[in-house]
Amino acid sequence: MKPIIAHATQAEIRQAVTSDGPSVLRDEALGLVQEGDYSAFFAPFDWINDKADIVIIGATPGKQQALEALLSFRTALASGASLDEAAQRAKSAASFKGGMRTLGARLMDHFGLHLLFGLSSTLDLFGAAAHRAHYTSVLRYPVLKRSGNYAGDSRIATRPIMRRMIEETLADELAALPKAWLVPFGPNALRALEHLAAAGRIDDTRILGGILHPGGQQWNRYNIQLDLVSGDAALAVPGGAEVLRRSAVLRAKVTALLQQ
């Protein structure tokens, strides 16, 4: 994919990635697979921080993340960077940006993950302690649904296009980090990890699942998870009971680990 990205202009990449309809550059030149309503295209999310002991995992990169990664990769190549360095820059530029980092850290700290990791705050994983973190998605490459962003759903580990990406690409990626803690953001990323754990591909004791995805679109649920809403008010929120259940499971697991 290197020559395709290097020879495309920034404007061409931007138009192709953000298009709400078919795109020759995105869907054909960078296209990886098409299956019914779903398709995947290449963006440079391949770099792995093999020194990491904490892996933060989303569902799949969205168009904006893919655009940032592709443009950063192209710029790095144009400046003479090696392929590995360009891939590292691309991964750093596009992973869990802005408010997602702040909210994600707030949620992780609420459950004591910073204590488990020996940090003053998990926000350090995006700053001073970034060398300890690897950021990824269960679907490494951007998956689209009818040319629009796909956020994941209950079938993320069962559709053939997605199952292959999880069982092959993700499993191999996590095999390079067998002792790392695995922190999935959102229930869809957790489903994929549970699928690999059930198949014996990863150690389920390393999974710290139950945290909502910090995309900033579900504040009623965030407030439940942060214990700002409880009781009947929490149960009245759509999905509130499931948030409470997953939160309780995570809290119990972290408590037990801290007592070891």
XYZ file of C-alpha atoms in Angstrom, residues 6-186:
181
model
C 2.681 8.061 -1.262
C 1.503 8.958 -4.774
C -1.988 10.158 -3.811
C -2.407 13.816 -2.922
C -3.705 14.867 0.480
C -6.876 16.128 -1.190
C -7.413 12.802 -2.948
C -6.970 10.859 0.292
C -9.278 13.191 2.187
C -12.014 12.982 -0.450
C -11.730 9.212 -0.746
C -11.849 8.422 2.965
C -14.661 10.816 3.851
C -16.875 9.936 0.866
C -20.364 8.733 1.782
C -20.569 6.845 -1.502
C -18.270 4.596 -3.531
C -14.638 5.658 -3.872
C -12.110 4.119 -6.243
C -9.106 5.010 -4.084
C -10.673 3.856 -0.801
C -12.749 0.893 -1.957
C -10.540 -0.484 -4.739
C -6.923 0.696 -4.454
C -6.938 0.523 -0.646
C -9.820 -1.940 -0.408
C -9.246 -5.175 1.510
C -12.549 -7.045 1.447
C -16.232 -6.575 0.618
C -18.971 -8.731 2.107
C -22.597 -7.682 1.718
C -23.127 -4.292 3.335
C -19.683 -4.402 4.947
C -16.263 -3.523 3.574
C -12.800 -2.864 4.954
C -10.015 -0.701 3.586
C -6.376 -0.279 4.480
C -5.137 2.431 6.807
C -1.733 2.192 8.535
C -2.654 0.836 11.967
C -0.137 -2.030 11.845
C 2.600 -0.728 14.145
C 2.840 -2.614 17.457
C 4.497 -1.291 20.599
C 6.013 -4.607 21.625
C 7.264 -3.107 24.905
C 3.733 -2.353 26.113
C 2.186 -3.968 29.167
C -1.232 -2.341 28.700
C -3.340 -2.624 25.540
C -6.267 -0.242 25.039
C -8.683 -1.633 22.486
C -11.524 -0.082 20.498
C -13.903 -1.682 18.002
C -12.634 -0.388 14.648
C -11.065 2.859 13.407
C -13.562 5.349 12.032
C -13.124 7.467 8.939
C -11.587 10.378 10.852
C -9.016 8.133 12.509
C -8.234 6.500 9.172
C -7.808 9.893 7.526
C -5.416 11.107 10.232
C -3.399 7.897 10.008
C -3.149 7.985 6.205
C -2.176 11.676 6.058
C 0.387 11.280 8.841
C 1.836 8.200 7.103
C 2.057 10.028 3.777
C 3.740 13.066 5.368
C 6.258 10.896 7.200
C 7.188 9.028 4.028
C 7.589 12.316 2.148
C 9.984 13.540 4.855
C 12.198 10.486 4.381
C 11.024 8.432 7.363
C 11.422 4.668 7.246
C 8.351 2.501 6.776
C 8.406 1.491 10.454
C 8.796 5.073 11.662
C 6.024 6.277 9.355
C 3.729 3.533 10.655
C 4.531 4.471 14.260
C 3.759 8.146 13.605
C 0.500 7.231 11.897
C -0.607 5.048 14.816
C 0.237 7.765 17.339
C -1.509 10.490 15.360
C -4.811 8.640 15.074
C -5.264 6.673 18.317
C -7.944 7.764 20.822
C -7.647 11.512 20.311
C -8.886 14.506 22.305
C -11.800 14.051 24.667
C -11.740 10.271 24.303
C -8.462 10.209 26.209
C -9.764 12.346 29.055
C -13.043 10.473 29.433
C -11.404 7.092 28.934
C -8.907 7.854 31.699
C -11.658 9.078 33.994
C -13.557 5.829 33.525
C -10.455 3.661 33.994
C -9.402 5.564 37.116
C -12.904 5.207 38.558
C -12.417 1.445 38.623
C -8.897 1.664 40.036
C -7.051 0.596 36.916
C -4.442 3.271 37.603
C -3.666 1.530 40.914
C -3.383 -1.826 39.181
C -1.015 -0.296 36.618
C 1.023 1.639 39.221
C 0.096 5.058 37.808
C -1.187 8.252 39.392
C -3.766 8.339 36.588
C -4.363 6.289 33.457
C -4.251 9.611 31.586
C -0.473 9.111 31.763
C -0.912 6.284 29.234
C -1.449 9.026 26.636
C 1.508 11.077 27.898
C 4.393 10.317 30.255
C 3.645 6.581 30.333
C 2.753 6.215 26.644
C 5.696 3.828 26.242
C 3.721 1.321 28.353
C 0.630 1.445 26.159
C -0.358 -0.099 22.862
C -3.511 1.226 21.194
C -5.465 -0.927 18.791
C -8.905 -2.089 17.637
C -10.397 -5.567 17.473
C -10.976 -4.834 13.771
C -7.562 -3.364 12.946
C -8.547 -1.817 9.636
C -11.520 0.524 9.157
C -14.732 -1.394 8.558
C -17.600 0.442 6.876
C -21.279 -0.367 6.621
C -22.728 0.862 3.326
C -19.836 3.368 3.058
C -20.505 4.788 6.542
C -18.755 4.243 9.861
C -19.425 0.932 11.597
C -19.364 1.168 15.399
C -19.716 -2.537 16.144
C -22.684 -4.617 17.255
C -23.521 -7.959 18.849
C -22.386 -9.856 15.718
C -18.902 -8.356 15.591
C -17.283 -11.741 16.213
C -19.579 -13.840 14.039
C -19.724 -12.181 10.609
C -17.056 -13.870 8.417
C -15.342 -10.604 7.432
C -14.995 -9.590 11.074
C -14.331 -13.009 12.552
C -11.348 -13.468 10.224
C -9.902 -10.110 11.240
C -10.330 -10.994 14.932
C -9.079 -14.587 14.738
C -6.154 -13.811 12.469
C -5.018 -10.189 12.706
C -6.025 -9.387 16.295
C -5.036 -12.769 17.726
C -1.555 -12.510 16.196
C -1.205 -8.931 17.440
C -2.094 -9.847 21.025
C 0.154 -12.913 20.865
C 3.060 -10.457 20.662
C 1.960 -9.030 24.040
C 1.020 -12.122 26.077
C 1.624 -10.521 29.503
C -0.150 -7.239 28.816
C -3.388 -6.137 30.450
C -6.193 -5.897 27.877
C -8.618 -2.986 28.305
C -11.459 -3.096 25.769
C -13.470 0.101 25.381
C -17.140 -0.748 24.918
